[in-house]
XYZ file of C-alpha atoms in Angstrom:
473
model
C 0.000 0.000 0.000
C 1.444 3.381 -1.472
C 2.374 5.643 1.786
C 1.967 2.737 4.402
C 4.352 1.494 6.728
C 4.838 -2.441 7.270
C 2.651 -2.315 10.442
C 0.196 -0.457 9.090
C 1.035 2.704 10.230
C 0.307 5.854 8.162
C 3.721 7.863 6.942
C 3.942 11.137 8.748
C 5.307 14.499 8.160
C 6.667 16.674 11.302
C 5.723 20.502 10.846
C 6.884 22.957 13.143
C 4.744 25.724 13.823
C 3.785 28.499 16.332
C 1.289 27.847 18.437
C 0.114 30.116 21.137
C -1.356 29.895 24.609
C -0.755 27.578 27.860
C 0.656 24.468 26.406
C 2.358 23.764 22.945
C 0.943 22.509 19.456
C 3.126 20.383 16.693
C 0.770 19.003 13.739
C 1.687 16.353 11.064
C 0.503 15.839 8.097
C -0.250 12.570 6.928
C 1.358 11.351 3.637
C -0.863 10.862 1.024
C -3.917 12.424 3.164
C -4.125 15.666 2.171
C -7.545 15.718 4.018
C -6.057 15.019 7.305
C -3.331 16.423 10.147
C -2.649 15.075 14.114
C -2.232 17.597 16.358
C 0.824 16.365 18.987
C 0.095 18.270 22.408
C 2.311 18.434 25.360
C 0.945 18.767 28.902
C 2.664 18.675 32.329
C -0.411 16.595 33.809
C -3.121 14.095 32.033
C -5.789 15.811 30.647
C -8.750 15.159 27.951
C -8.388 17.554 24.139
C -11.272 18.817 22.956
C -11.739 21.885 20.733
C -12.648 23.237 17.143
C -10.976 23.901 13.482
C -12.335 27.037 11.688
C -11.767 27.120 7.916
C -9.862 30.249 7.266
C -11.993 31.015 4.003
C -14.983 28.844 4.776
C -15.661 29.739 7.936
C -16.439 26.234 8.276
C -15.863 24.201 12.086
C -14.703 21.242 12.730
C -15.150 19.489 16.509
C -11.845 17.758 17.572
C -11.165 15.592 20.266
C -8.316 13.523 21.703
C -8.411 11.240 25.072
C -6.447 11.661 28.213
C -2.601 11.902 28.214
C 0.235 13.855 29.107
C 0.768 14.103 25.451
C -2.245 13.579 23.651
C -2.765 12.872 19.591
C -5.444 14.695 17.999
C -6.807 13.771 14.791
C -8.440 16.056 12.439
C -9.692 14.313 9.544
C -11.712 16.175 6.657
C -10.822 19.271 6.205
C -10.286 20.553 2.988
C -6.918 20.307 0.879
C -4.555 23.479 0.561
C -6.231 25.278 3.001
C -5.817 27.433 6.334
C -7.299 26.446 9.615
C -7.172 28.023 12.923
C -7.385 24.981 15.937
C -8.404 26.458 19.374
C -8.276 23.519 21.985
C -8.860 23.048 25.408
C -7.079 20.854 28.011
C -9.044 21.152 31.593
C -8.435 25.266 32.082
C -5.788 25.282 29.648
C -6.184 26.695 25.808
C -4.004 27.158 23.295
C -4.120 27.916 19.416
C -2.375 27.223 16.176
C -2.584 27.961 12.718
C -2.234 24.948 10.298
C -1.996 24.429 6.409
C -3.311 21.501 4.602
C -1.270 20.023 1.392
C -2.547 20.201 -2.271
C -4.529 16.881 -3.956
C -2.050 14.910 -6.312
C -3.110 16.013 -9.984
C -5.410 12.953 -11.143
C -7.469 13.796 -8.034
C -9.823 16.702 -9.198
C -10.134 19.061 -6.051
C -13.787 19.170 -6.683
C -16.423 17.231 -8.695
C -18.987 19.500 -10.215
C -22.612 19.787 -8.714
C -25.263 20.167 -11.136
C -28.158 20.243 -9.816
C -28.855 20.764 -5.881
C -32.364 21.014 -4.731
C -31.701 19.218 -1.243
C -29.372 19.971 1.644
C -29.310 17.123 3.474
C -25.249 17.668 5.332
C -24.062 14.399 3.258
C -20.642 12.532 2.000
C -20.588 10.212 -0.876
C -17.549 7.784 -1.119
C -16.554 5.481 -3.925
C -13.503 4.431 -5.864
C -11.961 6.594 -8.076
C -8.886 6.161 -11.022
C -8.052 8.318 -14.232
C -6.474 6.934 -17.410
C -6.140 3.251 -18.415
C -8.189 1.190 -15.966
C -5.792 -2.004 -16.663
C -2.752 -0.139 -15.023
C -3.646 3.150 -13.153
C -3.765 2.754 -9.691
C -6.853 4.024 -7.856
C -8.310 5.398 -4.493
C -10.923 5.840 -2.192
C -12.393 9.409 -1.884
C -15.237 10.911 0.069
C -16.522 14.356 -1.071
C -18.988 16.501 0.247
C -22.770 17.727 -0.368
C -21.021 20.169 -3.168
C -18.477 17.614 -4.509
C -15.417 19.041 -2.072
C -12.808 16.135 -1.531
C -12.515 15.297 1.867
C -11.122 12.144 2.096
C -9.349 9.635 -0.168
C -6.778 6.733 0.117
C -4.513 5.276 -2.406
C -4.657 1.295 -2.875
C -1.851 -0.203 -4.463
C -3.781 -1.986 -7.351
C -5.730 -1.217 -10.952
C -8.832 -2.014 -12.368
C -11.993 -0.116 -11.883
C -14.131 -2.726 -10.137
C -13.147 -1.805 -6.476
C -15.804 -1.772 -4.086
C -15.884 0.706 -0.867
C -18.017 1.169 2.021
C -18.020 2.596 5.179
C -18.384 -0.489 7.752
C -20.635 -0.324 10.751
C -17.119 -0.223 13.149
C -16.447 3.090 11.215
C -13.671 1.924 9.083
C -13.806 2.172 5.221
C -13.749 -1.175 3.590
C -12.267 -1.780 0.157
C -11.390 -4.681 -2.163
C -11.985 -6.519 -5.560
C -11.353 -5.145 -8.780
C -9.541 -7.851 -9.786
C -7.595 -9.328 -7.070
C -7.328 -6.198 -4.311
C -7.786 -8.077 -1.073
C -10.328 -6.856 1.231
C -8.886 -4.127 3.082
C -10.024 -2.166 6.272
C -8.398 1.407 6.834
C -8.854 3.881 9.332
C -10.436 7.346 8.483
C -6.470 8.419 9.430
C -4.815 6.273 7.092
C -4.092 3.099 9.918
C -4.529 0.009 8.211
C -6.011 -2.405 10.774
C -6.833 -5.720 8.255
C -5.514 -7.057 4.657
C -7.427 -10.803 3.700
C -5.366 -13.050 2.747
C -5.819 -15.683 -0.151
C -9.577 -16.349 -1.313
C -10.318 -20.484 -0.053
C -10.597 -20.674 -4.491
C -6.615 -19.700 -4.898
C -7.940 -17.425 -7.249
C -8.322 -13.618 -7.135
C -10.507 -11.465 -4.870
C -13.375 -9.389 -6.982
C -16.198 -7.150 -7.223
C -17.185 -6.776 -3.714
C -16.759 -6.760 -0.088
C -19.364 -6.378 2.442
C -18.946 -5.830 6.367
C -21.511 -7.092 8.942
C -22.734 -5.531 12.310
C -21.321 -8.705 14.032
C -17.771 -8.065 12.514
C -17.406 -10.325 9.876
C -17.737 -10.188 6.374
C -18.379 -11.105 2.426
C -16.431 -11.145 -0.143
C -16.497 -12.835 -3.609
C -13.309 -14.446 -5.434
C -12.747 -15.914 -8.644
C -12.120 -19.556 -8.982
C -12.041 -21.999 -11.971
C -14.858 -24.333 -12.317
C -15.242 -27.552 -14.175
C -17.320 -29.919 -16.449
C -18.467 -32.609 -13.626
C -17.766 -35.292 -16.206
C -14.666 -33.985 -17.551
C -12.062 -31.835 -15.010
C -10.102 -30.734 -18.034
C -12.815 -28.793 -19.143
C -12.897 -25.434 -17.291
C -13.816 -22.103 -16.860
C -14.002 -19.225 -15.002
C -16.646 -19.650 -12.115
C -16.449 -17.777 -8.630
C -17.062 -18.212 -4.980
C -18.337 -16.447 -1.624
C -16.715 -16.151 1.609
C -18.113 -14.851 4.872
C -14.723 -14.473 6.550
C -13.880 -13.348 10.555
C -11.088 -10.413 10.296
C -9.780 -11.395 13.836
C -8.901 -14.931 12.568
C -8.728 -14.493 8.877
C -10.980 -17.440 8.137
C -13.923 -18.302 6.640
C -17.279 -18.583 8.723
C -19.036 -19.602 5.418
C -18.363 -20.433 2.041
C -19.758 -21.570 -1.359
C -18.230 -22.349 -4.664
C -20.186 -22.111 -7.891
C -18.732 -25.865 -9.051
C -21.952 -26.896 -6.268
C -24.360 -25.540 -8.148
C -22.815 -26.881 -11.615
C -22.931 -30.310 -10.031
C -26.697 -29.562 -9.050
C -27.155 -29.213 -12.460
C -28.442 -24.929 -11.364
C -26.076 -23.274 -13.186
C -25.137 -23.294 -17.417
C -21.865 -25.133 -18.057
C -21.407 -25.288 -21.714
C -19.499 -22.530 -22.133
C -15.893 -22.474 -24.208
C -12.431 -23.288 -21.768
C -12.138 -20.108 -19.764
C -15.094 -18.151 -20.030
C -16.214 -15.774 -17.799
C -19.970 -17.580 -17.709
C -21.482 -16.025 -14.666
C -19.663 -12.858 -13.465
C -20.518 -13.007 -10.008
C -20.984 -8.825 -8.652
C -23.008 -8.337 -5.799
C -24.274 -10.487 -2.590
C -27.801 -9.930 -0.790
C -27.076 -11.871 2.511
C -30.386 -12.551 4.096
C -33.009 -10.307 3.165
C -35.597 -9.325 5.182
C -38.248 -11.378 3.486
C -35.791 -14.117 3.269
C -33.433 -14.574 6.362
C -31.503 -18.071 5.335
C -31.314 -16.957 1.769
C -28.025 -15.637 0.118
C -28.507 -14.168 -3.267
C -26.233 -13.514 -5.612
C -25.965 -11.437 -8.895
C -24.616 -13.386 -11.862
C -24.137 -10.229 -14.552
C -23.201 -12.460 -17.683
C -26.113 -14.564 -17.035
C -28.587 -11.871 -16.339
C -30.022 -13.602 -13.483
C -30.369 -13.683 -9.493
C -29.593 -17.065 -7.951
C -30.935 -17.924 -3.899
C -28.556 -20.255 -1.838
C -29.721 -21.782 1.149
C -27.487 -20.698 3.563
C -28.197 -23.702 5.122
C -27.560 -26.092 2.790
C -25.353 -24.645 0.189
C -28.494 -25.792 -2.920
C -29.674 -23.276 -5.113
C -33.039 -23.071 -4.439
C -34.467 -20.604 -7.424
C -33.622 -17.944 -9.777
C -34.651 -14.860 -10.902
C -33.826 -13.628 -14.994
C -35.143 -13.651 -18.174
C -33.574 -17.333 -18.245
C -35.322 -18.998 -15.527
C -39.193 -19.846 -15.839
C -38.739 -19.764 -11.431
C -40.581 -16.183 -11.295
C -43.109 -14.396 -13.180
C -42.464 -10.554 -14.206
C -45.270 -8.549 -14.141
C -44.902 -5.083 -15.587
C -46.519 -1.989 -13.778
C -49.801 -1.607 -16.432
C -49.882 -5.317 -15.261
C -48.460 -7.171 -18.544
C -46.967 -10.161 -17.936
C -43.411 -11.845 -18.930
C -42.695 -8.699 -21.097
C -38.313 -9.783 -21.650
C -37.775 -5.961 -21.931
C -38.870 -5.300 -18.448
C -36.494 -7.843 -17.131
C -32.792 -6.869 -16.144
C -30.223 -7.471 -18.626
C -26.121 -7.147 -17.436
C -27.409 -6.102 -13.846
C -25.249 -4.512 -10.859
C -25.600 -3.795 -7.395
C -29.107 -5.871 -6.221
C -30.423 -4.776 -2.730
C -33.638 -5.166 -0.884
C -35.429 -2.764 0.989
C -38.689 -5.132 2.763
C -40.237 -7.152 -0.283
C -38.791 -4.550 -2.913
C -35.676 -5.437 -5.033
C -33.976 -2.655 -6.528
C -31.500 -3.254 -9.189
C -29.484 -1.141 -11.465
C -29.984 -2.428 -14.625
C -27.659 -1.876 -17.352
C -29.439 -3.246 -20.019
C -26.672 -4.808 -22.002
C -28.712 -7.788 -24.630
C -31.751 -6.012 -23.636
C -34.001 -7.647 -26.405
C -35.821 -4.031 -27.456
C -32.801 -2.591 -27.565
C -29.605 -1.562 -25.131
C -30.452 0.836 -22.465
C -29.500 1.742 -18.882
C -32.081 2.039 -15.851
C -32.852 1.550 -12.605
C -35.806 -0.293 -11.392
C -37.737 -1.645 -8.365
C -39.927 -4.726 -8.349
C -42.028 -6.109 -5.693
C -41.022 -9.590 -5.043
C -43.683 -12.187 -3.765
C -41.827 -15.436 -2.843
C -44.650 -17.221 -2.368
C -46.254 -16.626 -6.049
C -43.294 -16.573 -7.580
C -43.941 -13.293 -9.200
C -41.910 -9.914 -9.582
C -44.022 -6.670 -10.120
C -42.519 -4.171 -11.715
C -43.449 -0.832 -9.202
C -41.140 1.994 -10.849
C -37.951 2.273 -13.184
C -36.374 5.978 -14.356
C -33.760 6.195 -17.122
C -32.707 9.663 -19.382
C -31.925 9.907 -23.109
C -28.691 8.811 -23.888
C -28.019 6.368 -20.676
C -26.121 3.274 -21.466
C -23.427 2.139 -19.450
C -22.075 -1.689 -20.344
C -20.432 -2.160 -16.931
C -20.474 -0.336 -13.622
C -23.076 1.399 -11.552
C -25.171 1.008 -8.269
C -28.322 2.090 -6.795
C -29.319 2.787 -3.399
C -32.598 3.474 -1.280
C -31.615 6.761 0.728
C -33.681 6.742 4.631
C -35.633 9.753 3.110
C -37.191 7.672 0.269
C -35.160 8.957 -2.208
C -33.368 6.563 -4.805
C -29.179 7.326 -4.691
C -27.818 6.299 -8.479
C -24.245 5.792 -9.250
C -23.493 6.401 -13.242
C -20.412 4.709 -13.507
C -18.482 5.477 -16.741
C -16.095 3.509 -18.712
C -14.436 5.237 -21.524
C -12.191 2.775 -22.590
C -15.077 0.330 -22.880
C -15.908 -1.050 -26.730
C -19.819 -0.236 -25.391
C -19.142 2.280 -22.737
C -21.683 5.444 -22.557
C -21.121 9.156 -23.807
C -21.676 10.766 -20.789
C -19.411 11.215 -17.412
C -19.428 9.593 -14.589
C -22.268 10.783 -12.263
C -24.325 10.635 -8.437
C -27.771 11.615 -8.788
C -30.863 11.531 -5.649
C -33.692 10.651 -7.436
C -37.068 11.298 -5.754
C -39.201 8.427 -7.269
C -42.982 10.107 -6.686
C -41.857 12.832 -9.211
C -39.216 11.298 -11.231
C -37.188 14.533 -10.373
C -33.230 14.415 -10.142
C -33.012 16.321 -6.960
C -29.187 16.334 -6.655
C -26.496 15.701 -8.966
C -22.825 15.389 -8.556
C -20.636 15.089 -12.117
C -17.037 13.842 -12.395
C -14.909 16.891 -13.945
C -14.244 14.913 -17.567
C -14.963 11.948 -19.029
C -11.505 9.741 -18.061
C -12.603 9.742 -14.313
C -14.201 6.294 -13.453
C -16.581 5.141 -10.681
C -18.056 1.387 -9.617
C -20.148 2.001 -7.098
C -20.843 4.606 -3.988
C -22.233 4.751 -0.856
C -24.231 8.037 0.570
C -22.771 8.620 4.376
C -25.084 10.858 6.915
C -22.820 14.086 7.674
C -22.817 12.745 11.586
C -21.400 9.842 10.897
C -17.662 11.129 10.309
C -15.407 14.165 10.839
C -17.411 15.963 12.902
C -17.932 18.718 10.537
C -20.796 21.797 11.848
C -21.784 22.624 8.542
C -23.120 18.752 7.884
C -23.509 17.962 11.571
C -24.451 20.549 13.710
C -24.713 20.524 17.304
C -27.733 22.532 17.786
């Protein structure tokens, strides 16, 4: 990992500076954080930080805090990049100030990504991955930006490809991995590594997702090379899921793909090394569903339910499989156009599936959307309830879709421009309010060459500590 230490630890720089007041300052900036300084305090007796950092030109406050110590470590995490702050702090009866200066970006990260349309202020971050240039060698990042596209955040990874998945986990660490063999990664908001997987149970490479739990363990998928049950020699690319513990490094649960082939539930004629099935995305016991895992096979435009249980593959869900029934919303039935075709990014929300739906062999014609269908397990049916598209969407790979706690629908437009059938239009976040159809926010990358996978909308209280997006009264 680019600007980590072999423990882990984040690279720092020393700064002297003048502080003023009852007890000294030093800050650090962290290397490749431009986002982020410590404040080093010295104190003749223990004593708790707390305290505030006031954007020169912004105006804007950020809360600090550090814990007791004679010489405590403050982080400040968020602020913007080249930029002036003033930090007042407090230590029992004791205050002090200093003036600090935050680096530049590095030049493929764009300072800001432009908002176009903002009819909602809601004090939100968005993360996601982020590379320029040729996704088969440029390295990539993670990066958080504000409600008005700011960069607040972002972390280098050591690895190409455009397929990276992020996420902020519930222990407050952002989780990364898969592309096309980054292992799943945890990294503190300051840079700390705390956990790097190590090899995938398949010997092949980590991929396309990773997904933390509230009871600390999590999924992540991983190729691994499948065969003809009659013939071993003939192979291809198939996958597999892992529910691994960090603290151990093991898995808790897994599930190859070569099961299902020897079920007979998953396509196997395919030519020596395919990619058949394309494995993206994980549901892990839905609400309406507790002991089912489902998981989103892309090149075989279908959904396919494990039982967790039992490791068989109990139904699926495509224009493939005669297992459901698609109902459109003026109540047509089995309509193939209305089915999704090259999906990404499945999630449930109650009995409602929403997919983004790239549309890639769509049978009336290639198109990108995303849609929600109300699933009845019992009937076997899937009811279209709303989709929303714009002229000119069509994305072959990439993309996500969210529901947002204020019934809003959060849309990642991931571009590819070095795709045969990638789009024409830049990679883009959008808040879509689904009674009106109305894009209510919209957040565009800078130029076309800047790539996306997916994204994840974080509530302003849940990090840095910033007024503006959290206040305290």
């Amino acid at each position: 990992m680019r600007g980590i230490l072999p423990w882990g630890a984040p690279l720092l720089l020393l700064l002297a500076a003048c502080s003023h007041g009852d007890f000294p300052i030093r800050y650090e900036r962290i290397d490749d954080l431009a986002n982020g300084l410590l404040l080093h305090i010295d104190l003749q007796e223990a004593a708790s930080v707390t305290g505030t950092c006031t954007g020169e030109d912004t105006g804007e406050v950020l809360r600090v805090s550090g814990e007791s110590s004679v010489d405590p470590t403050v982080p400040v995490i968020g602020l913007l990049a080249d930029s002036f702050y003033e930090c007042e702090l407090e230590a029992g009866s004791l205050t002090a100030s200093l003036r600090v200066h935050t680096p530049s970006l590095p030049p493929e990260v764009p300072d800001t990504w432009d908002l176009v349309t903002d009819e909602v202020d809601d004090g939100t971050y968005t993360l996601f991955n982020h590379l320029v240039g040729d996704r088969s060698v440029a390295d990539g990042r993670a990066v958080i930006v504000d409600h008005d596209g700011r960069v607040r955040w972002y972390w280098e990874y050591d690895h190409y490809g455009g397929d990276i998945d992020t996420t902020l986990g519930p222990d407050g660490q952002i989780w990364l991995g898969g592309g096309y063999g980054l292992e799943p990664t945890r990294v503190k908001l300051d840079g700390t590594v705390t956990y790097v997987a190590g090899a995938s149970e398949s010997g092949g490479n980590w991929h396309h997702e990773v997904q933390p739990f509230e009871d600390g363990t999590y999924e992540a998928l991983a190729v691994q090379t499948v065969h003809d049950p009659d013939d071993a020699d003939s192979t291809w690319t198939g996958f597999r899921i892992e529910r691994r513990d960090p603290s151990t490094d093991t898995s808790t649960w897994s599930w190859s793909a070569q099961s299902a082939i020897e079920q007979g539930a998953l396509p196997w004629t395919y030519s020596s090394g395919a990619d058949a099935y394309h494995a993206n995305a994980v549901i892990w016991g839905p609400e309406i569903d507790p002991g089912g895992v489902w998981v989103s096979l892309r090149n075989a435009d279908r959904i396919v339910r494990i039982d967790e249980a039992t490791g068989e593959v109990t139904w699926q869900m495509g224009p493939a499989s005669d297992d459901f029934r698609l109902i459109t919303a003026d109540g047509e039935s089995d309509t193939a156009d209305h089915w999704f075709y090259g999906q990404h990014a499945p999630e449930m929300d109650g009995d409602v599936l929403y997919v983004h739906d790239n549309g890639s062999g769509r049978p009336g014609g290639a198109y990108s959307r995303v849609v929600a269908y109300r699933v009845d397990l019992e009937a076997r049916t899937l009811t279209q309830i709303w989709d929303w598209t714009e002229e000119h969407w069509y994305e072959f790979i990439w993309g996500d879709v969210d529901l947002l706690p204020n019934g809003h629908v959060f849309v990642t437009q991931g571009h590819c421009p070095d795709c045969d059938d990638g789009g024409t239009t830049p990679s883009a976040f959008l808040e879509i309010d689904p009674e009106t159809d109305e894009v209510v926010w919209e957040l565009k990358a800078p130029t076309h060459d800047h790539m996306t996978y997916r994204a994840q909308r974080i509530d302003g209280c849940a990090i840095f500590a910033n007024e503006t997006y959290c206040p305290t009264e």
